């Protein structure tokens, strides 16, 4: 974590020196991620709030990602209503952008954070709907990978993706969905001759 803090400080200096507004919120957001890793939830909330303010309208994709991160910190800090307000802002912006995959954001993660915020507010039906949307984004994106190894990497290397998949499988089992629906993330055309690159 200390090495990450040093690297983050160096990156923040570069972003600020370049006045690169497109990713203006990333330095504070990075510090927020470190605070979350150290379980300093109140600090993480403050840092993510600052990151969202710094980001502003400079890049909608980055702003949506930061709002989702803020929501995660707020849930951990025991402020579920504020977490839901953050994800509602983010998903409203995503819907306004036509649910597109924008630079700086990951739709499955955003909608997974929204599902978590809804669940933390005991809005279970809405949470299930948001989880289904998050899973749909993941399945659609993963179906574009013809290499089985790359597909497995896409499913297991990102913590939020692993969380989302575990939640989906649990939900699908409770709802007694068919195996095809429950395991749609494993389906797709595999091209065994596709180059790793």
PDB file of C-alpha atoms in Angstrom:
ATOM      1  CA  UNK A   1       0.000   0.000   0.000  1.00  0.00           C
ATOM      2  CA  UNK A   2       2.851   2.387   0.735  1.00  0.00           C
ATOM      3  CA  UNK A   3       4.354   1.805  -2.711  1.00  0.00           C
ATOM      4  CA  UNK A   4       0.915   2.375  -4.228  1.00  0.00           C
ATOM      5  CA  UNK A   5       0.611   5.642  -2.303  1.00  0.00           C
ATOM      6  CA  UNK A   6       3.958   6.857  -3.662  1.00  0.00           C
ATOM      7  CA  UNK A   7       3.037   5.867  -7.235  1.00  0.00           C
ATOM      8  CA  UNK A   8      -0.362   7.540  -6.868  1.00  0.00           C
ATOM      9  CA  UNK A   9       1.193  10.772  -5.630  1.00  0.00           C
ATOM     10  CA  UNK A  10       3.571  10.789  -8.592  1.00  0.00           C
ATOM     11  CA  UNK A  11       0.714  10.169 -11.032  1.00  0.00           C
ATOM     12  CA  UNK A  12      -1.333  12.948  -9.395  1.00  0.00           C
ATOM     13  CA  UNK A  13       1.526  15.404  -9.896  1.00  0.00           C
ATOM     14  CA  UNK A  14       1.736  14.484 -13.577  1.00  0.00           C
ATOM     15  CA  UNK A  15      -2.031  14.795 -14.142  1.00  0.00           C
ATOM     16  CA  UNK A  16      -2.107  18.182 -12.415  1.00  0.00           C
ATOM     17  CA  UNK A  17       1.025  19.441 -14.185  1.00  0.00           C
ATOM     18  CA  UNK A  18      -0.467  18.533 -17.561  1.00  0.00           C
ATOM     19  CA  UNK A  19      -3.798  20.125 -16.555  1.00  0.00           C
ATOM     20  CA  UNK A  20      -5.417  17.045 -18.078  1.00  0.00           C
ATOM     21  CA  UNK A  21      -9.055  17.838 -17.203  1.00  0.00           C
ATOM     22  CA  UNK A  22     -10.357  14.666 -18.830  1.00  0.00           C
ATOM     23  CA  UNK A  23      -9.114  12.651 -15.848  1.00  0.00           C
ATOM     24  CA  UNK A  24      -9.082  15.437 -13.258  1.00  0.00           C
ATOM     25  CA  UNK A  25     -10.800  13.336 -10.593  1.00  0.00           C
ATOM     26  CA  UNK A  26      -8.505  10.326 -10.851  1.00  0.00           C
ATOM     27  CA  UNK A  27      -5.784  11.445  -8.402  1.00  0.00           C
ATOM     28  CA  UNK A  28      -8.268  11.946  -5.550  1.00  0.00           C
ATOM     29  CA  UNK A  29     -10.154   8.831  -6.634  1.00  0.00           C
ATOM     30  CA  UNK A  30      -6.949   6.821  -6.459  1.00  0.00           C
ATOM     31  CA  UNK A  31      -6.368   8.028  -2.903  1.00  0.00           C
ATOM     32  CA  UNK A  32      -9.961   7.055  -2.150  1.00  0.00           C
ATOM     33  CA  UNK A  33      -9.225   3.538  -3.378  1.00  0.00           C
ATOM     34  CA  UNK A  34      -6.232   3.343  -1.050  1.00  0.00           C
ATOM     35  CA  UNK A  35      -8.371   4.551   1.851  1.00  0.00           C
ATOM     36  CA  UNK A  36     -10.915   1.829   1.068  1.00  0.00           C
ATOM     37  CA  UNK A  37      -8.149  -0.779   1.024  1.00  0.00           C
ATOM     38  CA  UNK A  38      -7.089   0.417   4.480  1.00  0.00           C
ATOM     39  CA  UNK A  39     -10.716   0.388   5.703  1.00  0.00           C
ATOM     40  CA  UNK A  40     -10.645   4.151   6.313  1.00  0.00           C
ATOM     41  CA  UNK A  41     -14.178   4.502   5.028  1.00  0.00           C
ATOM     42  CA  UNK A  42     -14.888   8.093   6.127  1.00  0.00           C
ATOM     43  CA  UNK A  43     -11.638   9.210   4.461  1.00  0.00           C
ATOM     44  CA  UNK A  44     -12.561   7.271   1.326  1.00  0.00           C
ATOM     45  CA  UNK A  45     -15.936   9.032   1.189  1.00  0.00           C
ATOM     46  CA  UNK A  46     -14.297  12.465   1.475  1.00  0.00           C
ATOM     47  CA  UNK A  47     -11.733  11.641  -1.189  1.00  0.00           C
ATOM     48  CA  UNK A  48     -14.298  10.270  -3.621  1.00  0.00           C
ATOM     49  CA  UNK A  49     -16.562  13.281  -3.058  1.00  0.00           C
ATOM     50  CA  UNK A  50     -13.607  15.513  -3.857  1.00  0.00           C
ATOM     51  CA  UNK A  51     -12.807  13.380  -6.915  1.00  0.00           C
ATOM     52  CA  UNK A  52     -16.363  13.761  -8.256  1.00  0.00           C
ATOM     53  CA  UNK A  53     -16.214  17.535  -7.765  1.00  0.00           C
ATOM     54  CA  UNK A  54     -12.805  17.746  -9.446  1.00  0.00           C
ATOM     55  CA  UNK A  55     -13.978  15.601 -12.346  1.00  0.00           C
ATOM     56  CA  UNK A  56     -17.136  17.588 -12.964  1.00  0.00           C
ATOM     57  CA  UNK A  57     -18.286  17.557 -16.608  1.00  0.00           C
ATOM     58  CA  UNK A  58     -14.839  16.948 -18.100  1.00  0.00           C
ATOM     59  CA  UNK A  59     -15.422  13.237 -18.832  1.00  0.00           C
ATOM     60  CA  UNK A  60     -18.792  11.621 -18.176  1.00  0.00           C
ATOM     61  CA  UNK A  61     -17.371   8.102 -18.155  1.00  0.00           C
ATOM     62  CA  UNK A  62     -14.843   8.886 -15.435  1.00  0.00           C
ATOM     63  CA  UNK A  63     -17.489  10.753 -13.436  1.00  0.00           C
ATOM     64  CA  UNK A  64     -19.812   7.721 -13.542  1.00  0.00           C
ATOM     65  CA  UNK A  65     -17.008   5.438 -12.357  1.00  0.00           C
ATOM     66  CA  UNK A  66     -16.142   7.801  -9.505  1.00  0.00           C
ATOM     67  CA  UNK A  67     -19.793   8.043  -8.437  1.00  0.00           C
ATOM     68  CA  UNK A  68     -19.898   4.243  -8.306  1.00  0.00           C
ATOM     69  CA  UNK A  69     -16.723   4.184  -6.210  1.00  0.00           C
ATOM     70  CA  UNK A  70     -18.190   6.858  -3.937  1.00  0.00           C
ATOM     71  CA  UNK A  71     -21.274   4.688  -3.471  1.00  0.00           C
ATOM     72  CA  UNK A  72     -19.143   1.718  -2.459  1.00  0.00           C
ATOM     73  CA  UNK A  73     -17.360   3.853   0.148  1.00  0.00           C
ATOM     74  CA  UNK A  74     -20.671   5.223   1.435  1.00  0.00           C
ATOM     75  CA  UNK A  75     -22.104   1.715   1.849  1.00  0.00           C
ATOM     76  CA  UNK A  76     -18.990   0.689   3.781  1.00  0.00           C
ATOM     77  CA  UNK A  77     -19.266   3.873   5.877  1.00  0.00           C
ATOM     78  CA  UNK A  78     -22.845   2.991   6.827  1.00  0.00           C
ATOM     79  CA  UNK A  79     -24.542   5.650   4.695  1.00  0.00           C
ATOM     80  CA  UNK A  80     -26.710   3.646   2.307  1.00  0.00           C
ATOM     81  CA  UNK A  81     -29.119   6.469   1.407  1.00  0.00           C
ATOM     82  CA  UNK A  82     -26.239   8.663   0.216  1.00  0.00           C
ATOM     83  CA  UNK A  83     -24.768   5.673  -1.641  1.00  0.00           C
ATOM     84  CA  UNK A  84     -28.030   5.203  -3.503  1.00  0.00           C
ATOM     85  CA  UNK A  85     -28.145   8.911  -4.376  1.00  0.00           C
ATOM     86  CA  UNK A  86     -24.651   8.584  -5.885  1.00  0.00           C
ATOM     87  CA  UNK A  87     -25.496   5.547  -8.005  1.00  0.00           C
ATOM     88  CA  UNK A  88     -28.798   7.061  -9.087  1.00  0.00           C
ATOM     89  CA  UNK A  89     -26.892  10.067 -10.457  1.00  0.00           C
ATOM     90  CA  UNK A  90     -24.464   7.759 -12.237  1.00  0.00           C
ATOM     91  CA  UNK A  91     -27.012   5.413 -13.814  1.00  0.00           C
ATOM     92  CA  UNK A  92     -29.198   8.371 -14.864  1.00  0.00           C
ATOM     93  CA  UNK A  93     -26.187   9.807 -16.685  1.00  0.00           C
ATOM     94  CA  UNK A  94     -25.461   6.396 -18.202  1.00  0.00           C
ATOM     95  CA  UNK A  95     -29.039   6.126 -19.442  1.00  0.00           C
ATOM     96  CA  UNK A  96     -28.818   9.676 -20.840  1.00  0.00           C
ATOM     97  CA  UNK A  97     -25.750   8.529 -22.789  1.00  0.00           C
ATOM     98  CA  UNK A  98     -27.690   5.626 -24.301  1.00  0.00           C
ATOM     99  CA  UNK A  99     -26.127   3.010 -21.960  1.00  0.00           C
ATOM    100  CA  UNK A 100     -22.918   3.282 -23.990  1.00  0.00           C
ATOM    101  CA  UNK A 101     -19.509   1.970 -22.950  1.00  0.00           C
ATOM    102  CA  UNK A 102     -17.766   5.294 -22.388  1.00  0.00           C
ATOM    103  CA  UNK A 103     -14.067   5.897 -21.882  1.00  0.00           C
ATOM    104  CA  UNK A 104     -13.213   5.677 -18.187  1.00  0.00           C
ATOM    105  CA  UNK A 105     -16.151   3.558 -17.030  1.00  0.00           C
ATOM    106  CA  UNK A 106     -17.214  -0.071 -16.938  1.00  0.00           C
ATOM    107  CA  UNK A 107     -21.020  -0.560 -17.229  1.00  0.00           C
ATOM    108  CA  UNK A 108     -21.125  -3.941 -15.422  1.00  0.00           C
ATOM    109  CA  UNK A 109     -19.299  -2.421 -12.433  1.00  0.00           C
ATOM    110  CA  UNK A 110     -21.473   0.707 -12.405  1.00  0.00           C
ATOM    111  CA  UNK A 111     -24.720  -1.262 -12.405  1.00  0.00           C
ATOM    112  CA  UNK A 112     -23.309  -3.731  -9.858  1.00  0.00           C
ATOM    113  CA  UNK A 113     -22.568  -0.795  -7.525  1.00  0.00           C
ATOM    114  CA  UNK A 114     -26.125   0.420  -8.109  1.00  0.00           C
ATOM    115  CA  UNK A 115     -27.475  -3.040  -7.230  1.00  0.00           C
ATOM    116  CA  UNK A 116     -25.406  -3.020  -4.021  1.00  0.00           C
ATOM    117  CA  UNK A 117     -26.650   0.441  -3.063  1.00  0.00           C
ATOM    118  CA  UNK A 118     -30.256  -0.603  -3.696  1.00  0.00           C
ATOM    119  CA  UNK A 119     -29.795  -3.766  -1.621  1.00  0.00           C
ATOM    120  CA  UNK A 120     -28.254  -1.732   1.205  1.00  0.00           C
ATOM    121  CA  UNK A 121     -31.473   0.321   1.184  1.00  0.00           C
ATOM    122  CA  UNK A 122     -33.610  -2.845   1.228  1.00  0.00           C
ATOM    123  CA  UNK A 123     -34.931  -2.207  -2.261  1.00  0.00           C
ATOM    124  CA  UNK A 124     -34.491  -5.841  -3.192  1.00  0.00           C
ATOM    125  CA  UNK A 125     -36.632  -6.013  -6.343  1.00  0.00           C
ATOM    126  CA  UNK A 126     -34.845  -2.994  -7.817  1.00  0.00           C
ATOM    127  CA  UNK A 127     -31.507  -4.451  -6.738  1.00  0.00           C
ATOM    128  CA  UNK A 128     -32.302  -7.684  -8.601  1.00  0.00           C
ATOM    129  CA  UNK A 129     -33.178  -5.667 -11.698  1.00  0.00           C
ATOM    130  CA  UNK A 130     -29.915  -3.699 -11.514  1.00  0.00           C
ATOM    131  CA  UNK A 131     -27.968  -6.934 -10.966  1.00  0.00           C
ATOM    132  CA  UNK A 132     -29.610  -8.416 -14.064  1.00  0.00           C
ATOM    133  CA  UNK A 133     -28.616  -5.336 -16.080  1.00  0.00           C
ATOM    134  CA  UNK A 134     -25.035  -5.495 -14.770  1.00  0.00           C
ATOM    135  CA  UNK A 135     -24.839  -9.172 -15.683  1.00  0.00           C
ATOM    136  CA  UNK A 136     -26.259  -8.477 -19.143  1.00  0.00           C
ATOM    137  CA  UNK A 137     -23.530  -5.930 -19.832  1.00  0.00           C
ATOM    138  CA  UNK A 138     -20.912  -8.432 -18.685  1.00  0.00           C
ATOM    139  CA  UNK A 139     -22.289 -11.238 -20.866  1.00  0.00           C
ATOM    140  CA  UNK A 140     -22.549  -9.005 -23.962  1.00  0.00           C
ATOM    141  CA  UNK A 141     -18.998  -7.751 -23.539  1.00  0.00           C
ATOM    142  CA  UNK A 142     -17.523 -11.168 -22.829  1.00  0.00           C
ATOM    143  CA  UNK A 143     -19.268 -12.717 -25.841  1.00  0.00           C
ATOM    144  CA  UNK A 144     -17.023 -10.601 -28.068  1.00  0.00           C
ATOM    145  CA  UNK A 145     -13.956 -12.546 -26.897  1.00  0.00           C
ATOM    146  CA  UNK A 146     -13.307 -15.575 -29.064  1.00  0.00           C
ATOM    147  CA  UNK A 147     -10.305 -16.779 -27.075  1.00  0.00           C
ATOM    148  CA  UNK A 148     -11.308 -18.933 -24.099  1.00  0.00           C
ATOM    149  CA  UNK A 149      -8.274 -17.901 -22.065  1.00  0.00           C
ATOM    150  CA  UNK A 150      -8.986 -14.209 -22.563  1.00  0.00           C
ATOM    151  CA  UNK A 151     -12.622 -14.797 -21.663  1.00  0.00           C
ATOM    152  CA  UNK A 152     -11.652 -16.485 -18.389  1.00  0.00           C
ATOM    153  CA  UNK A 153      -9.260 -13.626 -17.621  1.00  0.00           C
ATOM    154  CA  UNK A 154     -12.052 -11.127 -18.224  1.00  0.00           C
ATOM    155  CA  UNK A 155     -14.213 -13.010 -15.726  1.00  0.00           C
ATOM    156  CA  UNK A 156     -11.727 -13.515 -12.893  1.00  0.00           C
ATOM    157  CA  UNK A 157      -9.074 -10.790 -12.852  1.00  0.00           C
ATOM    158  CA  UNK A 158     -11.208  -7.848 -11.676  1.00  0.00           C
ATOM    159  CA  UNK A 159     -12.545  -7.986  -8.129  1.00  0.00           C
ATOM    160  CA  UNK A 160     -15.841  -6.278  -9.004  1.00  0.00           C
ATOM    161  CA  UNK A 161     -16.448  -8.787 -11.791  1.00  0.00           C
ATOM    162  CA  UNK A 162     -15.880 -11.711  -9.422  1.00  0.00           C
ATOM    163  CA  UNK A 163     -18.306 -10.132  -6.908  1.00  0.00           C
ATOM    164  CA  UNK A 164     -20.894  -9.560  -9.626  1.00  0.00           C
ATOM    165  CA  UNK A 165     -20.647 -13.146 -10.899  1.00  0.00           C
ATOM    166  CA  UNK A 166     -20.949 -14.615  -7.403  1.00  0.00           C
ATOM    167  CA  UNK A 167     -24.019 -12.452  -6.724  1.00  0.00           C
ATOM    168  CA  UNK A 168     -25.550 -13.382 -10.087  1.00  0.00           C
ATOM    169  CA  UNK A 169     -25.102 -17.131  -9.650  1.00  0.00           C
ATOM    170  CA  UNK A 170     -26.579 -16.942  -6.146  1.00  0.00           C
ATOM    171  CA  UNK A 171     -29.543 -14.901  -7.450  1.00  0.00           C
ATOM    172  CA  UNK A 172     -30.054 -17.248 -10.422  1.00  0.00           C
ATOM    173  CA  UNK A 173     -30.091 -20.293  -8.144  1.00  0.00           C
ATOM    174  CA  UNK A 174     -32.615 -18.672  -5.797  1.00  0.00           C
ATOM    175  CA  UNK A 175     -34.827 -17.819  -8.767  1.00  0.00           C
ATOM    176  CA  UNK A 176     -34.278 -21.300 -10.240  1.00  0.00           C
ATOM    177  CA  UNK A 177     -33.190 -19.908 -13.579  1.00  0.00           C
ATOM    178  CA  UNK A 178     -32.133 -22.386 -16.222  1.00  0.00           C
ATOM    179  CA  UNK A 179     -28.479 -23.351 -16.443  1.00  0.00           C
ATOM    180  CA  UNK A 180     -28.241 -21.489 -19.761  1.00  0.00           C
ATOM    181  CA  UNK A 181     -29.406 -18.241 -18.132  1.00  0.00           C
ATOM    182  CA  UNK A 182     -27.407 -18.818 -14.978  1.00  0.00           C
ATOM    183  CA  UNK A 183     -24.186 -19.490 -16.870  1.00  0.00           C
ATOM    184  CA  UNK A 184     -24.596 -17.258 -19.926  1.00  0.00           C
ATOM    185  CA  UNK A 185     -21.214 -15.705 -19.171  1.00  0.00           C
ATOM    186  CA  UNK A 186     -19.588 -19.027 -20.105  1.00  0.00           C
ATOM    187  CA  UNK A 187     -21.328 -19.268 -23.482  1.00  0.00           C
ATOM    188  CA  UNK A 188     -20.146 -17.864 -26.784  1.00  0.00           C
ATOM    189  CA  UNK A 189     -18.351 -18.794 -29.963  1.00  0.00           C
ATOM    190  CA  UNK A 190     -14.768 -19.739 -29.310  1.00  0.00           C
ATOM    191  CA  UNK A 191     -12.264 -19.387 -32.109  1.00  0.00           C
ATOM    192  CA  UNK A 192      -9.397 -21.667 -31.186  1.00  0.00           C
ATOM    193  CA  UNK A 193      -7.226 -20.169 -33.915  1.00  0.00           C
ATOM    194  CA  UNK A 194      -7.630 -16.594 -32.674  1.00  0.00           C
ATOM    195  CA  UNK A 195      -4.263 -15.056 -31.942  1.00  0.00           C
ATOM    196  CA  UNK A 196      -3.626 -14.216 -28.291  1.00  0.00           C
ATOM    197  CA  UNK A 197      -2.824 -10.627 -29.284  1.00  0.00           C
TER     198      UNK A 197
END
